[in-house]
Structure formats: C-alpha cells, structure tokens
Amino acid sequence: MPIIAHSAAAVFASPEVHRRNLEESERAVSSITCVLCLFLTDSMHQCRGNPASGQKPPVVLLASVLLDLTAATQVNSNLSTELFKHLFSRPIHSHSMEHLSTLCDSLRATGSHTNRSKLIADFLRNLGSFEHVASFSSISGVDGSQNDIYILFRLLLPKETKLVYNLKDKQLINLFSELFEADKDAMLKDLEQAEDAATTIGTFFAKSDAVSPASKSSLSLTEVDQFLQDLASATKDVDRLPLLKKIVKRCTVKDLVLLVRIIRQDLRINAGCKQILDGLHPQAYGAFQASRDLKAVISKVLAATGTTGNTQTAGAKKLSMKRSVSTGIRLMTPIKPMLAEACRSAAQALAKAEPGGELFAEIKYDGERVQIHKDGDKFAFFSRSLKAVPTNKVSHVEPYIPQAFARAKQLVIDCEILLLDTKTNKPLPFGSLGVHKRAAFKDATVCIFVFDCLYLNGESLIHKPISSRRSVLEQYFCEVPHRVLLSERHVIQTHFLPSKCLGTILLRGTPPSPADIPSLNILMARVFSENLEGLVLKPSHSTYEPGKRHWLKIKRDYLAEGSMADSVDLIVLGAYYGTGNKAGLMSVFLMGAYDPASKQFTTVTKCGNGFTDEMLQTLQKKLKMKRITQSDVPSWLNVSKSLIPDFVVEDPKSAPVWEITGAEFSRASTHTAGLSSGETQGISIRFPRFTKARPDKTWQQATNVSELQRLVAESGKRSDWLDILNDAADVSVIKKNTGKRVAMSGSGSNLDPKPRKLPREEGTDTTKYSKIKPCHLRPLFNGLVFQVADNTDFDQTELNATLRQLVAGGAELKGAVGSSFASLLSNEEATHLLVPPRGNHTPSSLIQVTPDEVKKSLSAGRLLF
C-alpha cells in the first residue's frame, strides 16, 4: 500500500515533505485521486483538527478518504459520488472557477446520466447552500447563495443564456493569437486536430511568453459572470481585446479552457439540460421547459425545499414539491413547443385517446410554427427554435391580433403562419413568407392559423386539457378573414371495446372499436384529396407538455408501403461541383446527421434534386463553405474516402438544415451514418430530393443518427391506411368546421355518403390504366425525373397513359413529352429513361424503364426498377 504509506506520512511531516510525498503519489494514482490528496494537504494547512473551525481532524479525513481512494483506483479512476462528497466537504464561501472546472472534469469522466445528476446534487450540498437538494429536505442557511447558484447554473448551461458573443472559432484564434503574440497560422493548424478551439487556446497559453498563466486560480464565478456580460456588450475586437487581456492575467490554463468553452456554449461535459437540472431538483427541468426562466426555477426550488414539511408521506411530498416548483409561463419568454411523432395506423392513433374519450384531429398546415406573446400593446414572436421571428414575416399580421383577441390583454398562442391565397382560400407552400417569395404571390396575404392558447390574462393554461384550452380559444377569438383564423378541427369519438377479464386480472388498454377506424380513414382521404399536408391528432384529455412528442402527426410521406417512414431533416455538411450546365457551381450537396455516440457528423446522402437554378445561384453566396482536399478533411466529419466533397461547411453547428425526402431508406457502404461494429453499411436514402429549407431548426434539432435508426425500423411497417387511401372511391366529403363538434362514428351519420369524384381531364384515355388505383399517398416516384427515349416507336396512347401515371406518382418529366405535359417539365437532370418494351432507341447511361415496369411498381406499391 505505497499510496497509504505516503499519505499517512504526510499527516505528521512538514509542508515541504507533504508536497514531495504527494508528488510521488501523483505519479502513482489518477489525476482525479490526486486532487483528493492535494485537498487533504491543503485542509491540514488550514486546520489541524481544531474543533472550533467546524472541520474534521485531518487523520479522520485521511482514513475515510483513503478507503474510498483505494476503491476508486480499481474502477478506472472514475470519481464516485462519495468521493465527490469528500472533495467538496469544506464550506466554500466564494464559488470559484477552480471548483467549477473540477466539477466539469468529473461530469466528463462519468458515463451515466443519473450519476451526472448526482454529482451536481452533491456539489450543491457541499457548497453549504442546502443539505439535500434532491431529497426535498430543508435549506441550511441560504445566506445569499441564491444568486451564486443561479450563476453556477448559467455557466453550466451556456446555451440557455440570452448572452450572445458572436465569436466563432476563427475569431477567437485571431484574438488570442494577438494576446499571446503567437503565430495565428500555427494556431489554426493546431485547431484542425484539436478537440476544440478551447484546447488549442489552452495549449498556446501554456507556452506563451507574452502572457503567463496564473499559478493558482483566483477567479470567482461572480467575476466570470460579469466578464461574460461585458463581453456580450462588446461588438468589435478593439473592445473585446482589453476585456480578454484583463481576465486572462488571472486565469490558469484550466480556467481559460473552461472560459472559452463557455463562450462557445459547449462545455464538452456530455450532460444536457435535463441531467444538470435534475441535480438541482427532480421537477426543475419540467419547470424550466415551461417557463425558460432559470432564475425563477432556482428561486422556486429554494423556496420549496425550505417550506416542505417532513411529516408528509413520500407521495404527498413529491406532489407538493411538483406543484410548488412549477413556474408556469412568463410573458415574453418563449417555451419549447409541444411536438408530434409520426403515426402510421389508425389503431396507433386511437389508442392515444382515453376509453370512450375523444380525439381531436386538426388540419396540419404547411407553414412556419410561431409562438405569439402579447402583453398589452407589446408583441413578441418566437420560432420553433425559440428565436425571434424576423420582422418581415410577421409585421403584416401583427395589427390584426388585437382584433382577433379584443378581450385579451395578456396572451400566448401557438400558431402556424403562412401565406393564404385570397382567391382560393388555400394556403401556399412552406417558405413563401420571405420577402422575395411573397412578392411572387400578388393575391396572397400573410395569415395566422391559431390552434392553441397557452396563457390568457394572467393565467397559465398549459396544465389544462386541450378540450378546455380550445374552449377558451373559441370563447375569446373573433375571426379576421384572411388574416387570423382558427385551425380546422374535427372531434372523433372513440368507442373502446369492453375490458376483458382473465381470471382475476382485468386487462385494460384494449384496442379501439373497429367502428372508429373508418371515421378517421375517411377524414384522412379527404385531407389528402385536397392536397393538404396532413393531420395532427391530440387526445382531448392531454395537457400541453413543452418539448414532448405526445401528439401524433399523419402526413402523406408516412403512409407508403416500404417507403421512408418520415422525411428527414439533415444538415448540409459539404458540396460538390456540378457538371454540364452546372459546371463550376456547387450543385450536389453532402447531407448528414450528428452522431451523439461518436460526437461526429456522419454522412447520409448526396442530394442534387429539388433545386431551381435561382436557388442554386443563391446558395453559392449564402452557404459558408471552404475548399478542401483529400488530405485535409476536418476531424468533425466522418466521411468515406470515395465521398470526400470539394467543399465543407466552415462550422457544421451553424450549417443550414434541409428537409430531404426520397423513395425509401437504404444501406450503403459509402455512407457512415449508423455504422457500428455489427453493421458494415451506413444508412442512406434512395432517390433523395430537397423538399424545403428548415431555418426554424438548428443542428441539434435536426434528425440525428439515433432517430434515423428508429425511422429505418419504422419504414418496414405497412400503414393500414394504404388501401383505403389509394381508392379514390373511398374519398367522402367532410364539411369543414373550426369550433363545432362533429361526431364521427362508423355509421357515418354526419358524413356525406356520396363519393366526390374529381373532374376527368378532357381527352384523357383511362382504358390503359383503369385497374391501377390513383395514389393519394406520398408519391411513389418522388425525386425521379423521366426523359422519353428518342427515335422510338411508342404507342402514343400508352405513352400518354404512362406519363400521367408517373406525374400522379410524383415524378417529373424532361425533354420532348408533348404539349399536354409542357407545363410539367423539370429543370433537373434526368434520372431515368422511359423506353418502349421493344424497338430501337439511342443508347443512354440513364436507368431504363418500360411502361410495364411503371404499372407493376404502382400495383406493388414499391419501385421494381
């Protein structure tokens, strides 16, 4: 036991011997356990067992610390919760950067989410702020520590602060190279291989002659917080440099590394907001999700832990705590929107409702999600990502909100904002709200479709069921035509089968009655026949849960057999030069997803379809790319050698997110998303196509690798809507309503029994494909561009029929296809060549497809070529 021998000798030796012996121990144990030894020596200097100090004698500390230290070295030197208690067992009157840095090191070394929360809880206990944070016990002398705890959590959660520094990696390198009088190019080269910019800056700080690191940390968290506020106020480098120079003089290397990571809003501690706030209180994260007000949450926690009595039962205490910690909504502070998951069957949808309850089916509008806050004459508009919505998108509709809610002095509503065609009363596509796009639609106005009310006149409504929230919405709402409208809603009555008994066991959660399913199917068919985006299904008893995916969404994209279970939101990682008339342009883009396991961005597909010439020209200037070679691929990108792009984005965490659809998910050895020890082929997409940009999403909200794997698994499942929605004769008219209840049952008493038939195009020949059901699903041929082979002897009737089938299935056409299809011609490069079953035609490198293969694919519901 050499470690114990050294440490025991240290108790009785001189300070110099203490240090010498501990240096030998430092070489024998991990860096974490050495911190304990250093702490022990330091505590002996401060107090040699003086009872008046309130500290334990060092010999007593030594015995308990060393027992735990020995065990820790046998578990890969991971810092256990008990060790952490010893490490911070001294009362700390000034929360320091040194202790925050040690906490971050410990969080980084801990693999379990639960253990990370425990580390934070133990850290808080030993700050002397309160005894048992997560156990609902009383506070032990707050003594002004509330603000200190608030600062601590602001620093642990830098992404949740409202401070904006506008400093990227290269800008930081520019500033610190000047401070250190270091070679900027050398620092940039080191950055390419380093873990992050903070690591590079720390490396050059350690060997700087111009500015020497402090030998001991002396920064308090209050001082760091004030520095960050000053830095956020500085907008030019000439103002930032003096601030940085002043604080760097007081930083150790570890201090500065952590400080840079706070500025870059990535502490690299592998802990999200939930794990960190769970360490404060089990209900803190939920309260923060609702209010987005960290200071209010901490205040509530401190108040709740001080007022909860110990005479309550555990269950009653937990419920009491949940209520007391809840902060509700704060006006002008956005809350995370409630979301929906993909739904592929009526049974899945109806199972969400309570037995004998109701299911709200609301039209899903293809617009931009907006959360609107109104406080008197003040308005605030927040996007799905909780950022302020650009003024040009909402200024046209803001004056109409007071008209729509004349009796509401204070209001928070959840909406979809889009352009509405005033002639047809139909919404226009996503992305048309931009200034230039809006100018192209002269007969359209910016319109808001309101579907939820979260706050009204001083009262938070998020804990009330949606049935109550909708009633409040309808009671206080007054429609403003073409400007502010209520979302269309239908109420589906569910009739669950009676509960079954098996012996003494009562089986609950039995399937819905078969009579409920046709009601939902008919509504689905009507929605898709009108080219609406889909439905959102909400159980009438459900409350508003910020950030949770407890609603269901049904879109055309989800329902095709064997196809993608959902469109995916991928990150633009790189680009390739085009060919032909697109030579010299970035026209094919490398799309990817973030892998939380490897902490790298992985590749999913190359996408070159779906862009107009105008879009491509805009992207050349808008995308922030840099040219690379085979030898300088950045470390953040996991890409196979055969797919190394001509360009990569400068910062993947600032790169745009695009919605990509395709024929189906596939596996490809060239792509890296989802690769593992048991999987040699990555996840990819067959015939990918750009659908729309998602400016409302960041890299963190894009589809990650884990979600991709789930979607791939879901894609193999058949939707039970497939047959009924493919049959146009099953489409029935359902009158639109916004507030009136519509009973939906198998009898169809409130439905128009006459099927609505779409007018047939004059001159259409249906004899050749009358047996093929028209597809009201997600188009089977979406993303494909067909060119008709030249010098062929096509039967013209058969050709026209096949072209109509292709267009109905979502394909685009190219080349000489006749005047009937002239308006459907695509600007994209052809992907397939339509050839007759026999006859001669010019050889081509395109995939060749015959009319018969098109028909067979439609009949099978999947591509057969």
PDB file of N, CA and C in Angstrom, residues 354-431:
ATOM      1  N   GLU A 354     -58.438   8.278 -24.385  1.00  0.00           N
ATOM      2  CA  GLU A 354     -58.946   7.524 -23.259  1.00  0.00           C
ATOM      3  C   GLU A 354     -60.126   6.685 -23.717  1.00  0.00           C
ATOM      4  N   PRO A 355     -60.373   5.531 -23.063  1.00  0.00           N
ATOM      5  CA  PRO A 355     -61.530   4.708 -23.434  1.00  0.00           C
ATOM      6  C   PRO A 355     -62.822   5.531 -23.397  1.00  0.00           C
ATOM      7  N   GLY A 356     -63.532   5.531 -24.525  1.00  0.00           N
ATOM      8  CA  GLY A 356     -64.760   6.300 -24.610  1.00  0.00           C
ATOM      9  C   GLY A 356     -64.541   7.790 -24.700  1.00  0.00           C
ATOM     10  N   GLY A 357     -63.283   8.206 -24.881  1.00  0.00           N
ATOM     11  CA  GLY A 357     -62.989   9.627 -24.937  1.00  0.00           C
ATOM     12  C   GLY A 357     -63.014  10.167 -26.348  1.00  0.00           C
ATOM     13  N   GLU A 358     -62.344  11.309 -26.524  1.00  0.00           N
ATOM     14  CA  GLU A 358     -62.346  11.970 -27.820  1.00  0.00           C
ATOM     15  C   GLU A 358     -60.921  12.201 -28.298  1.00  0.00           C
ATOM     16  N   LEU A 359     -60.798  12.274 -29.605  1.00  0.00           N
ATOM     17  CA  LEU A 359     -59.521  12.553 -30.240  1.00  0.00           C
ATOM     18  C   LEU A 359     -59.717  13.755 -31.150  1.00  0.00           C
ATOM     19  N   PHE A 360     -58.949  14.807 -30.918  1.00  0.00           N
ATOM     20  CA  PHE A 360     -59.029  15.976 -31.781  1.00  0.00           C
ATOM     21  C   PHE A 360     -58.151  15.743 -33.012  1.00  0.00           C
ATOM     22  N   ALA A 361     -58.734  15.917 -34.170  1.00  0.00           N
ATOM     23  CA  ALA A 361     -57.986  15.812 -35.428  1.00  0.00           C
ATOM     24  C   ALA A 361     -57.961  17.197 -36.061  1.00  0.00           C
ATOM     25  N   GLU A 362     -56.777  17.816 -36.075  1.00  0.00           N
ATOM     26  CA  GLU A 362     -56.630  19.167 -36.613  1.00  0.00           C
ATOM     27  C   GLU A 362     -55.852  19.122 -37.918  1.00  0.00           C
ATOM     28  N   ILE A 363     -56.229  19.985 -38.837  1.00  0.00           N
ATOM     29  CA  ILE A 363     -55.519  20.067 -40.111  1.00  0.00           C
ATOM     30  C   ILE A 363     -54.086  20.525 -39.849  1.00  0.00           C
ATOM     31  N   LYS A 364     -53.151  19.842 -40.491  1.00  0.00           N
ATOM     32  CA  LYS A 364     -51.739  20.221 -40.383  1.00  0.00           C
ATOM     33  C   LYS A 364     -51.410  21.166 -41.536  1.00  0.00           C
ATOM     34  N   TYR A 365     -51.034  22.384 -41.198  1.00  0.00           N
ATOM     35  CA  TYR A 365     -50.740  23.393 -42.211  1.00  0.00           C
ATOM     36  C   TYR A 365     -49.245  23.428 -42.500  1.00  0.00           C
ATOM     37  N   ASP A 366     -48.921  23.587 -43.761  1.00  0.00           N
ATOM     38  CA  ASP A 366     -47.509  23.589 -44.186  1.00  0.00           C
ATOM     39  C   ASP A 366     -46.955  25.007 -44.100  1.00  0.00           C
ATOM     40  N   GLY A 367     -46.825  25.507 -42.876  1.00  0.00           N
ATOM     41  CA  GLY A 367     -46.319  26.857 -42.667  1.00  0.00           C
ATOM     42  C   GLY A 367     -45.151  26.846 -41.705  1.00  0.00           C
ATOM     43  N   GLU A 368     -44.976  27.940 -40.993  1.00  0.00           N
ATOM     44  CA  GLU A 368     -43.904  28.051 -40.002  1.00  0.00           C
ATOM     45  C   GLU A 368     -44.526  28.198 -38.623  1.00  0.00           C
ATOM     46  N   ARG A 369     -44.053  27.380 -37.702  1.00  0.00           N
ATOM     47  CA  ARG A 369     -44.560  27.391 -36.326  1.00  0.00           C
ATOM     48  C   ARG A 369     -44.152  28.700 -35.652  1.00  0.00           C
ATOM     49  N   VAL A 370     -45.122  29.363 -35.034  1.00  0.00           N
ATOM     50  CA  VAL A 370     -44.852  30.641 -34.367  1.00  0.00           C
ATOM     51  C   VAL A 370     -45.584  30.665 -33.029  1.00  0.00           C
ATOM     52  N   GLN A 371     -44.886  31.111 -32.012  1.00  0.00           N
ATOM     53  CA  GLN A 371     -45.475  31.317 -30.692  1.00  0.00           C
ATOM     54  C   GLN A 371     -45.579  32.821 -30.468  1.00  0.00           C
ATOM     55  N   ILE A 372     -46.788  33.301 -30.256  1.00  0.00           N
ATOM     56  CA  ILE A 372     -47.027  34.747 -30.154  1.00  0.00           C
ATOM     57  C   ILE A 372     -47.335  35.119 -28.708  1.00  0.00           C
ATOM     58  N   HIS A 373     -46.605  36.111 -28.181  1.00  0.00           N
ATOM     59  CA  HIS A 373     -46.831  36.642 -26.843  1.00  0.00           C
ATOM     60  C   HIS A 373     -47.358  38.072 -26.966  1.00  0.00           C
ATOM     61  N   LYS A 374     -48.397  38.371 -26.227  1.00  0.00           N
ATOM     62  CA  LYS A 374     -48.977  39.719 -26.216  1.00  0.00           C
ATOM     63  C   LYS A 374     -49.115  40.175 -24.771  1.00  0.00           C
ATOM     64  N   ASP A 375     -48.527  41.312 -24.464  1.00  0.00           N
ATOM     65  CA  ASP A 375     -48.643  41.919 -23.138  1.00  0.00           C
ATOM     66  C   ASP A 375     -49.035  43.377 -23.329  1.00  0.00           C
ATOM     67  N   GLY A 376     -50.323  43.634 -23.267  1.00  0.00           N
ATOM     68  CA  GLY A 376     -50.820  44.969 -23.572  1.00  0.00           C
ATOM     69  C   GLY A 376     -50.603  45.291 -25.037  1.00  0.00           C
ATOM     70  N   ASP A 377     -49.833  46.332 -25.302  1.00  0.00           N
ATOM     71  CA  ASP A 377     -49.539  46.729 -26.685  1.00  0.00           C
ATOM     72  C   ASP A 377     -48.230  46.134 -27.195  1.00  0.00           C
ATOM     73  N   LYS A 378     -47.569  45.340 -26.370  1.00  0.00           N
ATOM     74  CA  LYS A 378     -46.293  44.754 -26.772  1.00  0.00           C
ATOM     75  C   LYS A 378     -46.496  43.347 -27.331  1.00  0.00           C
ATOM     76  N   PHE A 379     -45.737  43.033 -28.378  1.00  0.00           N
ATOM     77  CA  PHE A 379     -45.830  41.718 -29.005  1.00  0.00           C
ATOM     78  C   PHE A 379     -44.433  41.111 -29.113  1.00  0.00           C
ATOM     79  N   ALA A 380     -44.391  39.800 -29.044  1.00  0.00           N
ATOM     80  CA  ALA A 380     -43.151  39.062 -29.291  1.00  0.00           C
ATOM     81  C   ALA A 380     -43.504  37.812 -30.086  1.00  0.00           C
ATOM     82  N   PHE A 381     -42.711  37.525 -31.112  1.00  0.00           N
ATOM     83  CA  PHE A 381     -42.952  36.372 -31.982  1.00  0.00           C
ATOM     84  C   PHE A 381     -41.725  35.467 -31.919  1.00  0.00           C
ATOM     85  N   PHE A 382     -41.938  34.192 -31.578  1.00  0.00           N
ATOM     86  CA  PHE A 382     -40.830  33.253 -31.424  1.00  0.00           C
ATOM     87  C   PHE A 382     -41.017  32.060 -32.357  1.00  0.00           C
ATOM     88  N   SER A 383     -39.902  31.614 -32.931  1.00  0.00           N
ATOM     89  CA  SER A 383     -39.934  30.474 -33.839  1.00  0.00           C
ATOM     90  C   SER A 383     -39.900  29.172 -33.056  1.00  0.00           C
ATOM     91  N   ARG A 384     -39.959  28.079 -33.794  1.00  0.00           N
ATOM     92  CA  ARG A 384     -39.886  26.752 -33.172  1.00  0.00           C
ATOM     93  C   ARG A 384     -38.603  26.566 -32.374  1.00  0.00           C
ATOM     94  N   SER A 385     -37.515  27.195 -32.826  1.00  0.00           N
ATOM     95  CA  SER A 385     -36.230  27.087 -32.127  1.00  0.00           C
ATOM     96  C   SER A 385     -36.081  28.158 -31.046  1.00  0.00           C
ATOM     97  N   LEU A 386     -37.177  28.845 -30.703  1.00  0.00           N
ATOM     98  CA  LEU A 386     -37.252  29.842 -29.630  1.00  0.00           C
ATOM     99  C   LEU A 386     -36.520  31.136 -29.953  1.00  0.00           C
ATOM    100  N   LYS A 387     -36.178  31.334 -31.216  1.00  0.00           N
ATOM    101  CA  LYS A 387     -35.553  32.580 -31.637  1.00  0.00           C
ATOM    102  C   LYS A 387     -36.620  33.561 -32.108  1.00  0.00           C
ATOM    103  N   ALA A 388     -36.260  34.830 -32.088  1.00  0.00           N
ATOM    104  CA  ALA A 388     -37.194  35.850 -32.547  1.00  0.00           C
ATOM    105  C   ALA A 388     -37.446  35.688 -34.048  1.00  0.00           C
ATOM    106  N   VAL A 389     -38.711  35.779 -34.450  1.00  0.00           N
ATOM    107  CA  VAL A 389     -39.068  35.662 -35.859  1.00  0.00           C
ATOM    108  C   VAL A 389     -38.729  36.976 -36.564  1.00  0.00           C
ATOM    109  N   PRO A 390     -38.111  36.926 -37.750  1.00  0.00           N
ATOM    110  CA  PRO A 390     -37.808  38.162 -38.478  1.00  0.00           C
ATOM    111  C   PRO A 390     -39.036  39.034 -38.668  1.00  0.00           C
ATOM    112  N   THR A 391     -38.843  40.332 -38.519  1.00  0.00           N
ATOM    113  CA  THR A 391     -39.963  41.282 -38.577  1.00  0.00           C
ATOM    114  C   THR A 391     -40.712  41.202 -39.899  1.00  0.00           C
ATOM    115  N   ASN A 392     -39.990  40.979 -41.005  1.00  0.00           N
ATOM    116  CA  ASN A 392     -40.646  40.989 -42.311  1.00  0.00           C
ATOM    117  C   ASN A 392     -41.679  39.865 -42.459  1.00  0.00           C
ATOM    118  N   LYS A 393     -41.594  38.828 -41.632  1.00  0.00           N
ATOM    119  CA  LYS A 393     -42.541  37.720 -41.736  1.00  0.00           C
ATOM    120  C   LYS A 393     -43.821  37.949 -40.943  1.00  0.00           C
ATOM    121  N   VAL A 394     -43.759  38.829 -39.942  1.00  0.00           N
ATOM    122  CA  VAL A 394     -44.919  38.976 -39.054  1.00  0.00           C
ATOM    123  C   VAL A 394     -45.505  40.383 -39.016  1.00  0.00           C
ATOM    124  N   SER A 395     -44.801  41.351 -39.565  1.00  0.00           N
ATOM    125  CA  SER A 395     -45.277  42.736 -39.463  1.00  0.00           C
ATOM    126  C   SER A 395     -46.639  42.932 -40.124  1.00  0.00           C
ATOM    127  N   HIS A 396     -46.931  42.138 -41.174  1.00  0.00           N
ATOM    128  CA  HIS A 396     -48.194  42.304 -41.885  1.00  0.00           C
ATOM    129  C   HIS A 396     -49.396  41.788 -41.108  1.00  0.00           C
ATOM    130  N   VAL A 397     -49.147  40.923 -40.131  1.00  0.00           N
ATOM    131  CA  VAL A 397     -50.272  40.313 -39.425  1.00  0.00           C
ATOM    132  C   VAL A 397     -50.419  40.818 -37.989  1.00  0.00           C
ATOM    133  N   GLU A 398     -49.371  41.438 -37.457  1.00  0.00           N
ATOM    134  CA  GLU A 398     -49.407  41.902 -36.071  1.00  0.00           C
ATOM    135  C   GLU A 398     -50.586  42.823 -35.752  1.00  0.00           C
ATOM    136  N   PRO A 399     -50.943  43.770 -36.623  1.00  0.00           N
ATOM    137  CA  PRO A 399     -52.057  44.674 -36.290  1.00  0.00           C
ATOM    138  C   PRO A 399     -53.412  43.967 -36.141  1.00  0.00           C
ATOM    139  N   TYR A 400     -53.531  42.763 -36.685  1.00  0.00           N
ATOM    140  CA  TYR A 400     -54.824  42.079 -36.668  1.00  0.00           C
ATOM    141  C   TYR A 400     -55.029  41.212 -35.421  1.00  0.00           C
ATOM    142  N   ILE A 401     -53.971  40.977 -34.660  1.00  0.00           N
ATOM    143  CA  ILE A 401     -54.106  40.123 -33.471  1.00  0.00           C
ATOM    144  C   ILE A 401     -55.003  40.774 -32.417  1.00  0.00           C
ATOM    145  N   PRO A 402     -54.866  42.090 -32.121  1.00  0.00           N
ATOM    146  CA  PRO A 402     -55.796  42.699 -31.164  1.00  0.00           C
ATOM    147  C   PRO A 402     -57.252  42.608 -31.618  1.00  0.00           C
ATOM    148  N   GLN A 403     -57.483  42.652 -32.921  1.00  0.00           N
ATOM    149  CA  GLN A 403     -58.854  42.498 -33.417  1.00  0.00           C
ATOM    150  C   GLN A 403     -59.382  41.091 -33.146  1.00  0.00           C
ATOM    151  N   ALA A 404     -58.522  40.104 -33.333  1.00  0.00           N
ATOM    152  CA  ALA A 404     -58.940  38.713 -33.143  1.00  0.00           C
ATOM    153  C   ALA A 404     -59.136  38.380 -31.665  1.00  0.00           C
ATOM    154  N   PHE A 405     -58.369  39.041 -30.785  1.00  0.00           N
ATOM    155  CA  PHE A 405     -58.462  38.780 -29.344  1.00  0.00           C
ATOM    156  C   PHE A 405     -58.682  40.102 -28.609  1.00  0.00           C
ATOM    157  N   ALA A 406     -59.828  40.714 -28.840  1.00  0.00           N
ATOM    158  CA  ALA A 406     -60.104  42.044 -28.304  1.00  0.00           C
ATOM    159  C   ALA A 406     -60.161  42.048 -26.781  1.00  0.00           C
ATOM    160  N   ARG A 407     -60.565  40.940 -26.170  1.00  0.00           N
ATOM    161  CA  ARG A 407     -60.718  40.888 -24.715  1.00  0.00           C
ATOM    162  C   ARG A 407     -59.485  40.320 -24.012  1.00  0.00           C
ATOM    163  N   ALA A 408     -58.424  40.093 -24.744  1.00  0.00           N
ATOM    164  CA  ALA A 408     -57.217  39.505 -24.161  1.00  0.00           C
ATOM    165  C   ALA A 408     -56.140  40.563 -24.003  1.00  0.00           C
ATOM    166  N   LYS A 409     -55.863  40.969 -22.760  1.00  0.00           N
ATOM    167  CA  LYS A 409     -54.788  41.916 -22.505  1.00  0.00           C
ATOM    168  C   LYS A 409     -53.437  41.215 -22.510  1.00  0.00           C
ATOM    169  N   GLN A 410     -53.434  40.004 -21.997  1.00  0.00           N
ATOM    170  CA  GLN A 410     -52.214  39.184 -21.983  1.00  0.00           C
ATOM    171  C   GLN A 410     -52.538  37.849 -22.649  1.00  0.00           C
ATOM    172  N   LEU A 411     -51.603  37.395 -23.503  1.00  0.00           N
ATOM    173  CA  LEU A 411     -51.944  36.246 -24.331  1.00  0.00           C
ATOM    174  C   LEU A 411     -50.679  35.539 -24.811  1.00  0.00           C
ATOM    175  N   VAL A 412     -50.734  34.209 -24.831  1.00  0.00           N
ATOM    176  CA  VAL A 412     -49.714  33.396 -25.503  1.00  0.00           C
ATOM    177  C   VAL A 412     -50.454  32.361 -26.334  1.00  0.00           C
ATOM    178  N   ILE A 413     -50.253  32.384 -27.646  1.00  0.00           N
ATOM    179  CA  ILE A 413     -50.935  31.440 -28.528  1.00  0.00           C
ATOM    180  C   ILE A 413     -49.908  30.695 -29.385  1.00  0.00           C
ATOM    181  N   ASP A 414     -50.239  29.471 -29.727  1.00  0.00           N
ATOM    182  CA  ASP A 414     -49.417  28.624 -30.589  1.00  0.00           C
ATOM    183  C   ASP A 414     -50.076  28.618 -31.962  1.00  0.00           C
ATOM    184  N   CYS A 415     -49.297  28.935 -32.992  1.00  0.00           N
ATOM    185  CA  CYS A 415     -49.887  29.163 -34.312  1.00  0.00           C
ATOM    186  C   CYS A 415     -49.013  28.601 -35.421  1.00  0.00           C
ATOM    187  N   GLU A 416     -49.593  28.638 -36.600  1.00  0.00           N
ATOM    188  CA  GLU A 416     -48.857  28.379 -37.831  1.00  0.00           C
ATOM    189  C   GLU A 416     -49.048  29.617 -38.705  1.00  0.00           C
ATOM    190  N   ILE A 417     -47.963  30.177 -39.198  1.00  0.00           N
ATOM    191  CA  ILE A 417     -48.052  31.367 -40.034  1.00  0.00           C
ATOM    192  C   ILE A 417     -47.664  30.995 -41.459  1.00  0.00           C
ATOM    193  N   LEU A 418     -48.472  31.455 -42.415  1.00  0.00           N
ATOM    194  CA  LEU A 418     -48.224  31.098 -43.814  1.00  0.00           C
ATOM    195  C   LEU A 418     -48.893  32.127 -44.720  1.00  0.00           C
ATOM    196  N   LEU A 419     -48.704  31.952 -46.017  1.00  0.00           N
ATOM    197  CA  LEU A 419     -49.393  32.793 -46.987  1.00  0.00           C
ATOM    198  C   LEU A 419     -50.687  32.115 -47.406  1.00  0.00           C
ATOM    199  N   LEU A 420     -51.763  32.896 -47.470  1.00  0.00           N
ATOM    200  CA  LEU A 420     -53.068  32.382 -47.856  1.00  0.00           C
ATOM    201  C   LEU A 420     -53.502  33.040 -49.153  1.00  0.00           C
ATOM    202  N   ASP A 421     -53.849  32.230 -50.138  1.00  0.00           N
ATOM    203  CA  ASP A 421     -54.363  32.744 -51.408  1.00  0.00           C
ATOM    204  C   ASP A 421     -55.773  33.255 -51.177  1.00  0.00           C
ATOM    205  N   THR A 422     -55.984  34.557 -51.338  1.00  0.00           N
ATOM    206  CA  THR A 422     -57.289  35.143 -51.031  1.00  0.00           C
ATOM    207  C   THR A 422     -58.370  34.779 -52.046  1.00  0.00           C
ATOM    208  N   LYS A 423     -57.966  34.332 -53.214  1.00  0.00           N
ATOM    209  CA  LYS A 423     -58.953  33.931 -54.225  1.00  0.00           C
ATOM    210  C   LYS A 423     -59.458  32.518 -53.995  1.00  0.00           C
ATOM    211  N   THR A 424     -58.556  31.626 -53.635  1.00  0.00           N
ATOM    212  CA  THR A 424     -58.934  30.219 -53.456  1.00  0.00           C
ATOM    213  C   THR A 424     -59.073  29.827 -51.991  1.00  0.00           C
ATOM    214  N   ASN A 425     -58.627  30.713 -51.080  1.00  0.00           N
ATOM    215  CA  ASN A 425     -58.602  30.411 -49.643  1.00  0.00           C
ATOM    216  C   ASN A 425     -57.743  29.189 -49.325  1.00  0.00           C
ATOM    217  N   LYS A 426     -56.759  28.941 -50.158  1.00  0.00           N
ATOM    218  CA  LYS A 426     -55.857  27.815 -49.936  1.00  0.00           C
ATOM    219  C   LYS A 426     -54.491  28.328 -49.485  1.00  0.00           C
ATOM    220  N   PRO A 427     -53.881  27.609 -48.527  1.00  0.00           N
ATOM    221  CA  PRO A 427     -52.541  28.019 -48.084  1.00  0.00           C
ATOM    222  C   PRO A 427     -51.498  27.757 -49.152  1.00  0.00           C
ATOM    223  N   LEU A 428     -50.487  28.616 -49.200  1.00  0.00           N
ATOM    224  CA  LEU A 428     -49.398  28.471 -50.148  1.00  0.00           C
ATOM    225  C   LEU A 428     -48.230  27.742 -49.481  1.00  0.00           C
ATOM    226  N   PRO A 429     -47.273  27.252 -50.285  1.00  0.00           N
ATOM    227  CA  PRO A 429     -46.250  26.348 -49.739  1.00  0.00           C
ATOM    228  C   PRO A 429     -45.360  26.986 -48.693  1.00  0.00           C
ATOM    229  N   PHE A 430     -44.783  26.101 -47.866  1.00  0.00           N
ATOM    230  CA  PHE A 430     -43.798  26.488 -46.856  1.00  0.00           C
ATOM    231  C   PHE A 430     -42.651  27.252 -47.532  1.00  0.00           C
ATOM    232  N   GLY A 431     -42.161  28.279 -46.883  1.00  0.00           N
ATOM    233  CA  GLY A 431     -41.026  29.013 -47.426  1.00  0.00           C
ATOM    234  C   GLY A 431     -41.432  30.201 -48.274  1.00  0.00           C
TER     235      GLY A 431
END
